[in-house]
Short mmCIF file of C-alpha atoms and ligand atoms in Angstrom, two decimals:
data_model
loop_
_atom_site.label_atom_id
_atom_site.label_comp_id
_atom_site.label_asym_id
_atom_site.label_seq_id
_atom_site.Cartn_x
_atom_site.Cartn_y
_atom_site.Cartn_z
CA MET S 1 19.47 83.92 95.33
CA SER S 2 18.29 80.40 95.61
CA THR S 3 18.80 78.61 92.38
CA ARG S 4 22.06 76.77 92.27
CA LEU S 5 24.28 76.24 89.13
CA SER S 6 24.06 72.80 87.81
CA THR S 7 23.36 70.85 84.65
CA ASN S 8 19.78 71.57 84.66
CA VAL S 9 19.96 75.30 84.79
CA LEU S 10 22.83 75.49 82.20
CA GLY S 11 20.24 76.54 79.38
CA LEU S 12 18.92 79.39 81.76
CA LEU S 13 22.04 81.25 82.01
CA PRO S 14 22.42 84.72 80.05
CA GLU S 15 23.70 83.85 76.55
CA HIS S 16 27.04 85.73 76.99
CA ILE S 17 28.11 83.25 79.59
CA ALA S 18 30.09 80.60 77.83
CA ARG S 19 29.49 77.03 78.83
CA PRO S 20 30.50 73.46 77.80
CA SER S 21 29.95 72.95 74.00
CA TYR S 22 30.06 69.18 74.52
CA GLU S 23 27.49 66.66 76.00
CA ARG S 24 29.02 65.99 79.55
CA ALA S 25 27.22 62.72 80.00
CA SER S 26 29.45 61.21 77.06
CA ILE S 27 32.70 62.38 78.64
CA LYS S 28 35.15 59.65 80.13
CA ALA S 29 37.92 60.20 82.65
CA GLY S 30 41.25 59.93 81.27
CA ILE S 31 42.79 62.11 84.00
CA VAL S 32 42.85 61.89 87.81
CA HIS S 33 44.01 65.01 89.34
CA LEU S 34 45.28 65.05 92.90
CA GLY S 35 44.87 68.52 94.68
CA VAL S 36 41.86 69.88 93.04
CA GLY S 37 42.16 73.50 94.37
CA ALA S 38 41.54 76.73 92.87
CA PHE S 39 44.83 76.71 90.64
CA HIS S 40 43.90 73.52 88.83
CA ARG S 41 40.42 74.46 88.22
CA ALA S 42 41.56 77.83 86.72
CA HIS S 43 44.39 76.26 84.52
CA GLN S 44 44.69 72.64 83.54
CA ALA S 45 40.86 72.02 83.67
CA VAL S 46 40.18 74.89 81.52
CA TYR S 47 42.68 73.51 78.94
CA MET S 48 40.85 70.17 78.98
CA ASP S 49 37.47 71.96 78.88
CA ASP S 50 38.59 73.55 75.54
CA LEU S 51 39.61 70.09 74.18
CA LEU S 52 36.55 67.88 75.32
CA GLY S 53 34.38 68.78 72.26
CA GLN S 54 36.71 66.92 70.02
CA ASN S 55 38.42 64.54 72.63
CA PRO S 56 35.80 63.06 74.82
CA ASP S 57 38.21 60.78 76.68
CA TRP S 58 39.90 63.37 78.68
CA GLY S 59 37.69 64.33 81.38
CA ILE S 60 38.98 64.84 84.81
CA VAL S 61 38.28 63.14 88.14
CA GLY S 62 39.54 65.41 91.00
CA ALA S 63 40.59 64.34 94.27
CA SER S 64 41.16 66.39 97.67
CA LEU S 65 43.60 65.19 100.09
CA ARG S 66 43.06 67.43 102.81
CA ARG S 67 39.48 68.98 102.99
CA PRO S 68 36.06 68.02 101.87
CA ASP S 69 35.02 71.65 101.10
CA THR S 70 35.51 71.51 97.33
CA ARG S 71 33.91 68.23 97.10
CA ASP S 72 30.88 69.50 99.27
CA ALA S 73 30.46 72.66 97.31
CA LEU S 74 30.59 71.21 93.89
CA ALA S 75 28.68 67.99 94.27
CA PRO S 76 25.36 69.80 94.28
CA GLN S 77 26.50 71.79 91.28
CA ASP S 78 27.26 68.54 89.28
CA PHE S 79 30.94 69.78 89.49
CA LEU S 80 30.21 72.67 87.39
CA TYR S 81 31.83 76.09 88.25
CA THR S 82 32.44 79.48 87.12
CA LEU S 83 35.67 80.86 85.93
CA ALA S 84 35.76 84.70 86.31
CA VAL S 85 38.59 86.23 84.28
CA ARG S 86 39.24 89.77 85.69
CA ASP S 87 41.10 92.76 84.40
CA ALA S 88 40.75 96.44 84.07
CA SER S 89 37.99 95.93 81.42
CA GLY S 90 35.80 94.02 83.70
CA THR S 91 34.84 90.31 84.54
CA LYS S 92 34.16 87.56 81.92
CA CYS S 93 32.49 84.61 83.08
CA ARG S 94 32.67 81.13 81.76
CA ILE S 95 31.29 77.74 82.84
CA VAL S 96 33.82 74.90 83.07
CA GLY S 97 32.70 71.25 82.65
CA ALA S 98 35.88 69.21 82.57
CA LEU S 99 35.63 68.23 86.20
CA LEU S 100 33.42 65.01 86.18
CA ASP S 101 33.62 64.12 89.79
CA CYS S 102 35.68 65.27 92.95
CA ILE S 103 36.50 62.52 95.62
CA ASN S 104 37.61 63.48 99.13
CA VAL S 105 40.28 60.88 99.91
CA ALA S 106 39.24 60.59 103.56
CA ASP S 107 35.87 59.49 102.70
CA LYS S 108 36.29 57.46 99.34
CA ARG S 109 39.58 56.21 99.35
CA GLU S 110 38.68 52.99 97.56
CA ASN S 111 36.79 54.72 94.89
CA LEU S 112 39.50 57.02 94.16
CA LEU S 113 42.19 54.09 93.83
CA GLY S 114 39.68 52.46 91.70
CA VAL S 115 39.53 55.36 89.11
CA MET S 116 43.37 55.87 89.34
CA ALA S 117 43.64 52.01 88.59
CA ALA S 118 41.12 52.06 85.69
CA PRO S 119 42.70 51.32 82.40
CA ALA S 120 41.02 54.47 80.93
CA THR S 121 43.19 56.77 83.25
CA ARG S 122 46.27 57.42 81.50
CA ILE S 123 47.56 60.56 83.43
CA ILE S 124 47.70 61.32 87.09
CA SER S 125 48.30 64.97 87.52
CA LEU S 126 49.17 66.84 90.67
CA THR S 127 48.97 70.26 92.04
CA ILE S 128 49.48 69.25 95.74
CA THR S 129 51.66 72.24 96.56
CA GLU S 130 55.20 71.99 97.63
CA LYS S 131 54.45 70.22 101.07
CA GLY S 132 52.29 67.66 99.35
CA TYR S 133 55.61 66.05 98.00
CA CYS S 134 56.60 65.07 101.73
CA HIS S 135 60.12 65.89 100.77
CA ASP S 136 63.00 67.87 102.09
CA PRO S 137 62.72 71.01 100.00
CA ALA S 138 66.50 71.89 100.23
CA THR S 139 67.53 68.43 98.61
CA GLY S 140 64.30 67.23 96.81
CA GLU S 141 64.63 63.80 98.65
CA LEU S 142 61.83 62.12 100.16
CA ASP S 143 61.27 63.01 104.03
CA GLU S 144 61.01 59.37 105.31
CA ASN S 145 60.33 60.74 108.66
CA HIS S 146 57.25 62.69 107.48
CA PRO S 147 54.24 61.40 109.50
CA ASP S 148 52.25 60.77 106.43
CA ILE S 149 55.00 58.80 104.70
CA VAL S 150 55.42 56.81 108.00
CA HIS S 151 51.69 56.03 108.08
CA ASP S 152 51.57 55.08 104.52
CA LEU S 153 54.65 52.77 104.46
CA ALA S 154 52.96 50.85 107.48
CA ARG S 155 49.54 50.75 105.71
CA PRO S 156 50.18 51.11 101.94
CA ALA S 157 46.57 50.06 101.25
CA GLU S 158 45.24 53.04 103.13
CA PRO S 159 47.42 55.85 101.84
CA VAL S 160 46.76 59.52 102.90
CA SER S 161 49.80 61.14 101.05
CA ALA S 162 50.06 61.71 97.37
CA PRO S 163 53.18 59.47 96.98
CA GLY S 164 51.33 56.71 98.97
CA LEU S 165 48.12 57.13 96.66
CA VAL S 166 50.06 56.93 93.61
CA VAL S 167 52.30 54.12 94.30
CA GLU S 168 49.24 52.12 95.65
CA ALA S 169 47.42 52.82 92.24
CA ILE S 170 50.55 51.94 90.34
CA ARG S 171 50.67 48.52 92.22
CA LEU S 172 46.99 47.80 91.45
CA ARG S 173 47.45 48.35 87.82
CA ARG S 174 50.40 46.32 87.72
CA ASP S 175 48.79 43.38 89.31
CA ASN S 176 45.54 44.00 87.21
CA GLY S 177 47.68 44.11 84.05
CA ALA S 178 46.44 47.65 83.19
CA PRO S 179 49.08 49.78 81.14
CA PRO S 180 51.10 52.31 83.20
CA PHE S 181 49.96 55.84 83.30
CA ALA S 182 52.00 59.12 83.35
CA ILE S 183 52.50 61.25 86.32
CA MET S 184 52.36 65.06 85.56
CA SER S 185 53.55 67.34 88.18
CA CYS S 186 51.84 70.83 87.81
CA ASP S 187 53.48 72.37 91.09
CA ASN S 188 55.92 75.08 91.18
CA LEU S 189 59.13 73.04 91.91
CA PRO S 190 62.24 73.02 90.03
CA ALA S 191 62.25 70.11 87.51
CA ASN S 192 58.80 69.05 88.86
CA GLY S 193 58.87 65.85 86.92
CA GLU S 194 62.21 64.65 88.20
CA THR S 195 61.23 65.74 91.85
CA ALA S 196 58.03 63.62 91.57
CA ARG S 197 59.93 60.76 90.10
CA LYS S 198 62.51 60.77 92.81
CA ILE S 199 60.08 60.76 95.57
CA ILE S 200 57.48 58.32 94.14
CA THR S 201 60.25 55.91 93.00
CA ARG S 202 61.85 56.07 96.52
CA PHE S 203 58.56 55.41 98.00
CA ALA S 204 57.86 52.42 95.82
CA TRP S 205 61.31 51.18 96.74
CA LEU S 206 60.58 51.43 100.44
CA CYS S 207 57.24 49.49 99.83
CA ALA S 208 59.00 46.64 97.97
CA PRO S 209 62.14 46.79 95.89
CA GLU S 210 60.42 44.97 92.84
CA LEU S 211 57.74 47.84 92.86
CA GLY S 212 60.37 50.45 92.93
CA GLU S 213 62.11 48.62 89.94
CA TYR S 214 58.56 48.47 88.11
CA VAL S 215 58.31 52.36 88.60
CA GLU S 216 61.74 53.10 87.34
CA LYS S 217 61.13 51.15 84.24
CA ASN S 218 57.52 52.00 83.44
CA ILE S 219 56.42 55.24 84.72
CA ALA S 220 57.01 58.55 82.92
CA PHE S 221 57.19 61.83 84.82
CA PRO S 222 56.77 64.65 82.46
CA SER S 223 57.85 67.89 83.74
CA THR S 224 55.59 71.05 83.22
CA MET S 225 55.59 74.80 83.85
CA VAL S 226 52.32 76.25 84.69
CA ASP S 227 51.64 79.87 85.15
CA ARG S 228 48.21 81.68 86.07
CA ILE S 229 47.72 84.00 89.03
CA VAL S 230 44.71 82.62 91.07
CA PRO S 231 44.03 84.50 94.32
CA ALA S 232 41.73 82.78 96.76
CA THR S 233 38.13 83.29 96.05
CA THR S 234 36.38 85.51 98.60
CA ASP S 235 32.63 86.07 99.42
CA ALA S 236 32.56 89.20 97.58
CA ASP S 237 33.70 87.44 94.60
CA ARG S 238 31.00 84.71 95.08
CA ALA S 239 28.24 87.34 95.34
CA GLU S 240 29.47 89.29 92.28
CA ILE S 241 29.76 86.15 90.07
CA SER S 242 26.45 84.86 91.21
CA GLN S 243 25.00 87.98 90.18
CA ILE S 244 26.61 87.86 86.70
CA ILE S 245 25.63 84.29 85.81
CA GLY S 246 22.03 84.74 87.51
CA VAL S 247 22.25 81.60 89.52
CA GLU S 248 24.29 80.83 92.82
CA ASP S 249 27.75 79.35 92.43
CA ALA S 250 29.15 78.58 95.85
CA TRP S 251 32.70 77.54 94.39
CA PRO S 252 33.86 79.81 91.42
CA ILE S 253 37.26 80.92 90.47
CA VAL S 254 38.71 84.34 89.87
CA THR S 255 41.83 84.65 87.92
CA GLU S 256 43.86 86.91 85.38
CA PRO S 257 43.57 86.66 81.54
CA PHE S 258 47.21 85.33 81.25
CA CYS S 259 47.58 81.67 81.22
CA GLN S 260 50.67 79.60 80.17
CA TRP S 261 51.40 75.95 80.06
CA VAL S 262 54.58 74.46 78.93
CA ILE S 263 54.65 70.56 78.91
CA GLU S 264 57.59 68.13 78.37
CA ASP S 265 56.31 65.49 75.66
CA ASN S 266 56.87 62.46 77.44
CA PHE S 267 53.51 60.37 77.71
CA PRO S 268 54.23 57.02 76.40
CA SER S 269 50.55 55.93 77.42
CA GLY S 270 49.01 58.84 75.20
CA ARG S 271 47.90 62.20 76.00
CA PRO S 272 45.48 64.89 74.91
CA PRO S 273 46.27 67.18 72.27
CA PHE S 274 47.33 69.81 74.74
CA GLU S 275 48.85 71.95 71.88
CA GLN S 276 45.32 72.38 70.44
CA ALA S 277 44.32 74.31 73.66
CA GLY S 278 47.27 76.49 73.53
CA ALA S 279 49.86 74.60 75.70
CA GLN S 280 53.23 74.46 74.56
CA MET S 281 54.93 71.05 73.94
CA VAL S 282 58.74 70.91 74.41
CA ALA S 283 61.72 68.40 74.93
CA ASP S 284 62.98 70.29 77.85
CA VAL S 285 61.00 72.39 80.40
CA GLU S 286 63.61 73.28 82.73
CA PRO S 287 64.70 76.61 81.18
CA PHE S 288 60.97 77.60 81.34
CA GLU S 289 60.52 76.41 84.80
CA ARG S 290 63.54 78.07 85.98
CA MET S 291 62.65 81.53 84.52
CA LYS S 292 59.14 81.34 86.02
CA LEU S 293 60.20 80.05 89.47
CA ARG S 294 62.75 82.72 89.78
CA MET S 295 61.19 85.65 88.10
CA LEU S 296 57.61 85.44 88.81
CA ASN S 297 57.55 83.35 92.12
CA GLY S 298 60.84 84.68 93.50
CA ALA S 299 59.58 88.34 93.00
CA HIS S 300 56.25 87.14 94.39
CA SER S 301 57.90 85.82 97.51
CA ALA S 302 60.10 88.79 98.00
CA LEU S 303 57.12 91.21 97.56
CA ALA S 304 54.91 89.26 99.71
CA TYR S 305 57.26 89.03 102.94
CA LEU S 306 58.48 92.84 102.42
CA GLY S 307 54.90 94.00 101.30
CA TYR S 308 53.08 92.38 104.33
CA LEU S 309 55.51 93.69 106.84
CA ALA S 310 55.01 97.10 105.51
CA GLY S 311 51.27 96.84 105.73
CA PHE S 312 50.49 96.15 101.99
CA LYS S 313 47.53 93.62 101.83
CA THR S 314 47.64 92.88 98.00
CA VAL S 315 50.14 92.38 95.48
CA SER S 316 48.63 95.35 93.40
CA ASP S 317 48.99 97.25 96.54
CA VAL S 318 52.70 96.77 96.79
CA VAL S 319 53.37 97.49 93.12
CA SER S 320 51.38 100.60 93.35
CA ASN S 321 54.12 101.90 95.59
CA LYS S 322 56.84 103.55 93.45
CA LYS S 323 59.78 102.31 95.72
CA MET S 324 58.45 98.84 95.90
CA LEU S 325 57.99 98.75 92.19
CA ALA S 326 61.71 100.06 91.53
CA PHE S 327 62.93 97.41 93.96
CA LEU S 328 61.20 94.56 92.14
CA HIS S 329 62.33 96.01 88.74
CA GLU S 330 66.02 96.04 89.97
CA LEU S 331 65.70 92.59 91.73
CA MET S 332 64.64 91.02 88.43
CA SER S 333 66.91 93.06 86.11
CA LYS S 334 70.07 93.00 88.00
CA GLU S 335 70.06 89.87 90.18
CA ILE S 336 67.57 87.36 88.67
CA ILE S 337 67.83 87.71 84.89
CA PRO S 338 71.73 87.30 84.75
CA THR S 339 71.23 83.75 86.19
CA LEU S 340 68.90 82.73 83.20
CA HIS S 341 69.84 81.36 79.92
CA MET S 342 66.84 81.52 77.65
CA PRO S 343 68.00 82.17 74.14
CA GLY S 344 65.11 83.37 72.04
CA THR S 345 63.21 84.73 75.10
CA ASP S 346 63.15 88.44 75.75
CA LEU S 347 63.54 88.32 79.44
CA LEU S 348 63.09 92.14 79.79
CA ALA S 349 59.86 91.95 78.14
CA TYR S 350 59.00 89.13 80.30
CA ARG S 351 59.94 91.13 83.50
CA ASP S 352 57.68 94.01 82.28
CA GLU S 353 54.84 91.59 81.62
CA LEU S 354 54.98 90.27 85.08
CA LEU S 355 54.99 93.66 86.79
CA THR S 356 52.02 94.53 84.55
CA ARG S 357 50.37 91.39 85.75
CA PHE S 358 51.09 92.08 89.39
CA ALA S 359 49.63 95.47 89.04
CA ASN S 360 46.25 94.19 88.09
CA PRO S 361 43.89 95.83 90.67
CA SER S 362 40.85 93.75 90.13
CA LEU S 363 42.79 90.46 91.44
CA LYS S 364 43.16 91.37 95.10
CA HIS S 365 45.89 88.75 95.39
CA ALA S 366 46.73 88.72 99.12
CA THR S 367 50.44 88.89 100.22
CA TRP S 368 49.37 86.66 103.07
CA GLN S 369 48.49 83.99 100.63
CA ILE S 370 51.72 84.04 98.78
CA ALA S 371 53.67 84.21 102.26
CA MET S 372 52.37 80.81 103.26
CA ASP S 373 54.62 77.84 103.39
CA GLY S 374 57.77 79.88 102.84
CA SER S 375 60.05 77.24 104.18
CA GLN S 376 58.88 75.02 101.23
CA LYS S 377 59.21 77.87 98.52
CA LEU S 378 62.33 79.76 99.52
CA PRO S 379 64.99 77.23 98.12
CA GLN S 380 63.82 77.36 94.70
CA ARG S 381 62.40 80.87 94.52
CA LEU S 382 65.34 82.91 95.99
CA LEU S 383 68.25 80.67 97.45
CA ASP S 384 69.12 78.82 94.25
CA THR S 385 69.36 82.20 92.61
CA ILE S 386 71.76 83.43 95.51
CA ARG S 387 73.67 80.26 95.25
CA ASP S 388 74.25 80.99 91.42
CA ARG S 389 75.15 84.61 92.04
CA ILE S 390 77.62 83.64 94.58
CA GLY S 391 78.92 81.06 92.27
CA ALA S 392 79.36 83.92 89.82
CA GLY S 393 81.18 86.24 92.37
CA ALA S 394 78.05 88.66 91.65
CA SER S 395 76.02 90.73 94.21
CA TYR S 396 72.82 89.55 95.66
CA GLU S 397 71.63 92.42 98.04
CA ARG S 398 68.16 92.53 96.91
CA LEU S 399 67.57 88.69 96.79
CA ALA S 400 69.11 88.71 100.39
CA LEU S 401 66.64 91.47 101.34
CA GLY S 402 63.86 89.06 100.36
CA VAL S 403 65.28 86.32 102.49
CA ALA S 404 65.70 88.62 105.35
CA GLY S 405 62.04 89.69 104.93
CA TRP S 406 61.18 86.05 105.27
CA ILE S 407 63.06 85.69 108.43
CA VAL S 408 61.51 88.88 109.99
CA TYR S 409 58.07 87.81 108.70
CA ALA S 410 58.63 84.17 110.09
CA SER S 411 59.50 85.65 113.43
CA GLY S 412 55.86 86.68 113.69
CA THR S 413 55.65 90.38 114.07
CA ASP S 414 54.92 93.15 111.60
CA GLU S 415 56.26 96.64 111.38
CA ARG S 416 53.27 97.94 113.41
CA GLY S 417 53.98 95.34 116.06
CA GLU S 418 51.01 93.29 115.15
CA THR S 419 51.20 89.57 115.34
CA ILE S 420 51.21 87.63 111.94
CA GLU S 421 49.43 84.52 111.59
CA ILE S 422 52.06 82.17 110.21
CA SER S 423 50.86 79.40 107.98
CA ASP S 424 53.86 77.03 107.31
CA PRO S 425 54.75 73.35 108.20
CA LEU S 426 57.79 74.68 110.13
CA ALA S 427 55.79 77.37 112.13
CA ARG S 428 56.78 75.69 115.46
CA GLU S 429 60.42 75.72 114.56
CA PHE S 430 60.06 79.42 113.83
CA GLU S 431 58.48 80.05 117.13
CA ARG S 432 61.16 78.13 118.86
CA ILE S 433 63.96 80.01 117.11
CA THR S 434 62.48 83.50 117.58
CA ALA S 435 61.91 83.05 121.40
CA SER S 436 65.36 81.89 121.99
CA ALA S 437 66.92 84.79 119.81
CA GLY S 438 64.94 87.48 121.42
CA ASN S 439 66.03 90.79 120.08
CA ASP S 440 69.40 89.67 118.78
CA ALA S 441 69.68 89.79 115.01
CA ALA S 442 72.58 87.57 114.63
CA ALA S 443 70.96 84.92 116.83
CA LEU S 444 67.77 85.08 114.86
CA VAL S 445 69.55 84.59 111.57
CA ASP S 446 71.61 82.03 112.88
CA GLY S 447 68.61 80.11 114.11
CA PHE S 448 66.92 80.34 110.61
CA LEU S 449 70.09 79.24 108.99
CA GLN S 450 70.11 76.09 110.86
CA LEU S 451 67.03 75.05 109.15
CA LYS S 452 68.61 72.56 106.91
CA ALA S 453 65.44 71.75 104.96
CA VAL S 454 65.53 75.34 103.79
CA PHE S 455 69.09 76.56 103.52
CA GLY S 456 70.80 72.94 102.69
CA ALA S 457 74.22 72.28 104.20
CA GLN S 458 76.56 74.66 102.15
CA LEU S 459 74.88 78.13 102.10
CA PRO S 460 74.86 78.75 106.10
CA GLY S 461 78.73 78.37 105.91
CA ASP S 462 78.98 81.38 103.63
CA ARG S 463 80.09 84.16 105.98
CA ASN S 464 79.21 87.00 103.48
CA PHE S 465 75.73 85.61 103.07
CA ARG S 466 75.29 85.19 106.84
CA TRP S 467 76.39 88.69 107.39
CA SER S 468 74.41 90.20 104.75
CA LEU S 469 71.22 88.72 106.24
CA GLU S 470 72.09 89.95 109.61
CA GLU S 471 72.64 93.47 108.47
CA LYS S 472 69.32 93.38 106.56
CA VAL S 473 67.18 91.93 109.48
CA ARG S 474 68.61 94.65 111.62
CA LEU S 475 67.67 97.19 108.88
CA LEU S 476 64.34 95.92 108.38
CA ARG S 477 63.52 95.97 112.06
CA GLU S 478 65.00 99.26 112.92
CA ARG S 479 64.24 101.36 109.88
CA GLY S 480 61.24 99.47 108.12
CA VAL S 481 60.84 97.94 104.66
CA LEU S 482 60.45 101.28 102.77
CA MET S 483 63.71 102.57 104.27
CA ALA S 484 65.63 99.24 103.59
CA ILE S 485 64.74 98.99 100.11
CA GLY S 486 66.58 101.97 99.02
C1 CS2 B 501 52.31 82.40 94.09
C2 CS2 B 501 51.95 81.39 93.11
O1 CS2 B 501 51.05 81.80 96.08
C3 CS2 B 501 52.29 81.73 95.64
O2 CS2 B 501 53.33 81.42 95.94
O3 CS2 B 501 53.61 82.84 94.04
O4 CS2 B 501 50.85 80.74 93.39
C4 CS2 B 501 51.77 82.07 91.64
O5 CS2 B 501 50.68 83.00 91.74
C5 CS2 B 501 51.42 81.19 90.70
O6 CS2 B 501 52.66 80.35 90.53
C6 CS2 B 501 51.41 82.07 89.25
O7 CS2 B 501 51.58 81.07 88.19
#
């Protein structure tokens, strides 16, 4: 198939494929999004796509901080792409037009800073993943020794990190007399607005105290809870989608029907009417974030490590195993739900809905994908919950098994003795710890517990926790996951 998706061919697509109802040429950029990966394009961009017909000021300019592949694939398509929603009933495709441009920072930093500083830009949104915050995951503070931060502090006009880019854009706007923008984090972090605020304010202070003060006084950091499962797109997905839409799309997205966005209503410089596209505007996002991080992401991480070790390649494979399903059900019911306070929300129904979403067999969500960057994810997904359980004098056997699963996974060998390809900013540390511990489970646990950025200062001192991890690492290594879960 040679014809490529683009504005010119939109009229030729089969009628049942939805496409932008608005004139794209008249849309203006009101949002700059850093981290224009699959998740953003399946989530926030779709909400905006629904609004643009009535609100042409809220188009999105996306930026990639690491790789040019999204820009390279989307530029020949006029930044159009297909959203394919899959469930048991089949695949429904729609063309999304909210993304007006995509800038690769390394090639066009000046352009990006220019759009970020333009008065029409009123929101900078972020899906830069946990590690994009250049912070210490256990404390949420800026990691001032992070190589990108060191670089950006030395050369603030040529930033490579998200905090560096945002602060430089704030400086430009202030100097040009443009009104401040809001910074909206859409990453899976607890109190993500507050986390972004701490990091960006600190970075600005380190650049110049008066800039720090300006950020403190003028910039809003609304928190959000975002939810949609978006597996990495495969070549088979690309082929199937191009077949359905009748032209070639090099960069489509595959996702589930479920979609949720809860947003703190804190946009002093104006915002799109998000609620008209189905987002929920609230005064306090924290209870929603906590529920989602602990229930969905906590269960995801536990099932990714344990599932991968046991040889399950996808999330739906994991939950199709009765023992694994029962384990996850109990993990949520007995150890996670009791740490949540959500009056008015039926948490048991939420649990059941999650397990149904996990079981969607048409998604092929790789356990390996979720297992990535565990050092950045574990604190908010499993360890905070364990801390609460310890505080309440309650048991945390299953949560600890998830953490032990991570330790065994991070030590690099699965149950069949196959080497695991670890993708994590601390991968080198894991290798060092594993090499020096050898077969000694206690030494392995001890080595991992010394990772302060993951476990913080207090938790490693809890004897029961340490002992429980040792016991579970031994169990996992000697008897395997399916025996260890009960
Ligand atoms: C997943 C999330 O990859 C992961 O770590 O847990 O991306 C998850 O699919 C989303 O948060 C769902 O909203």
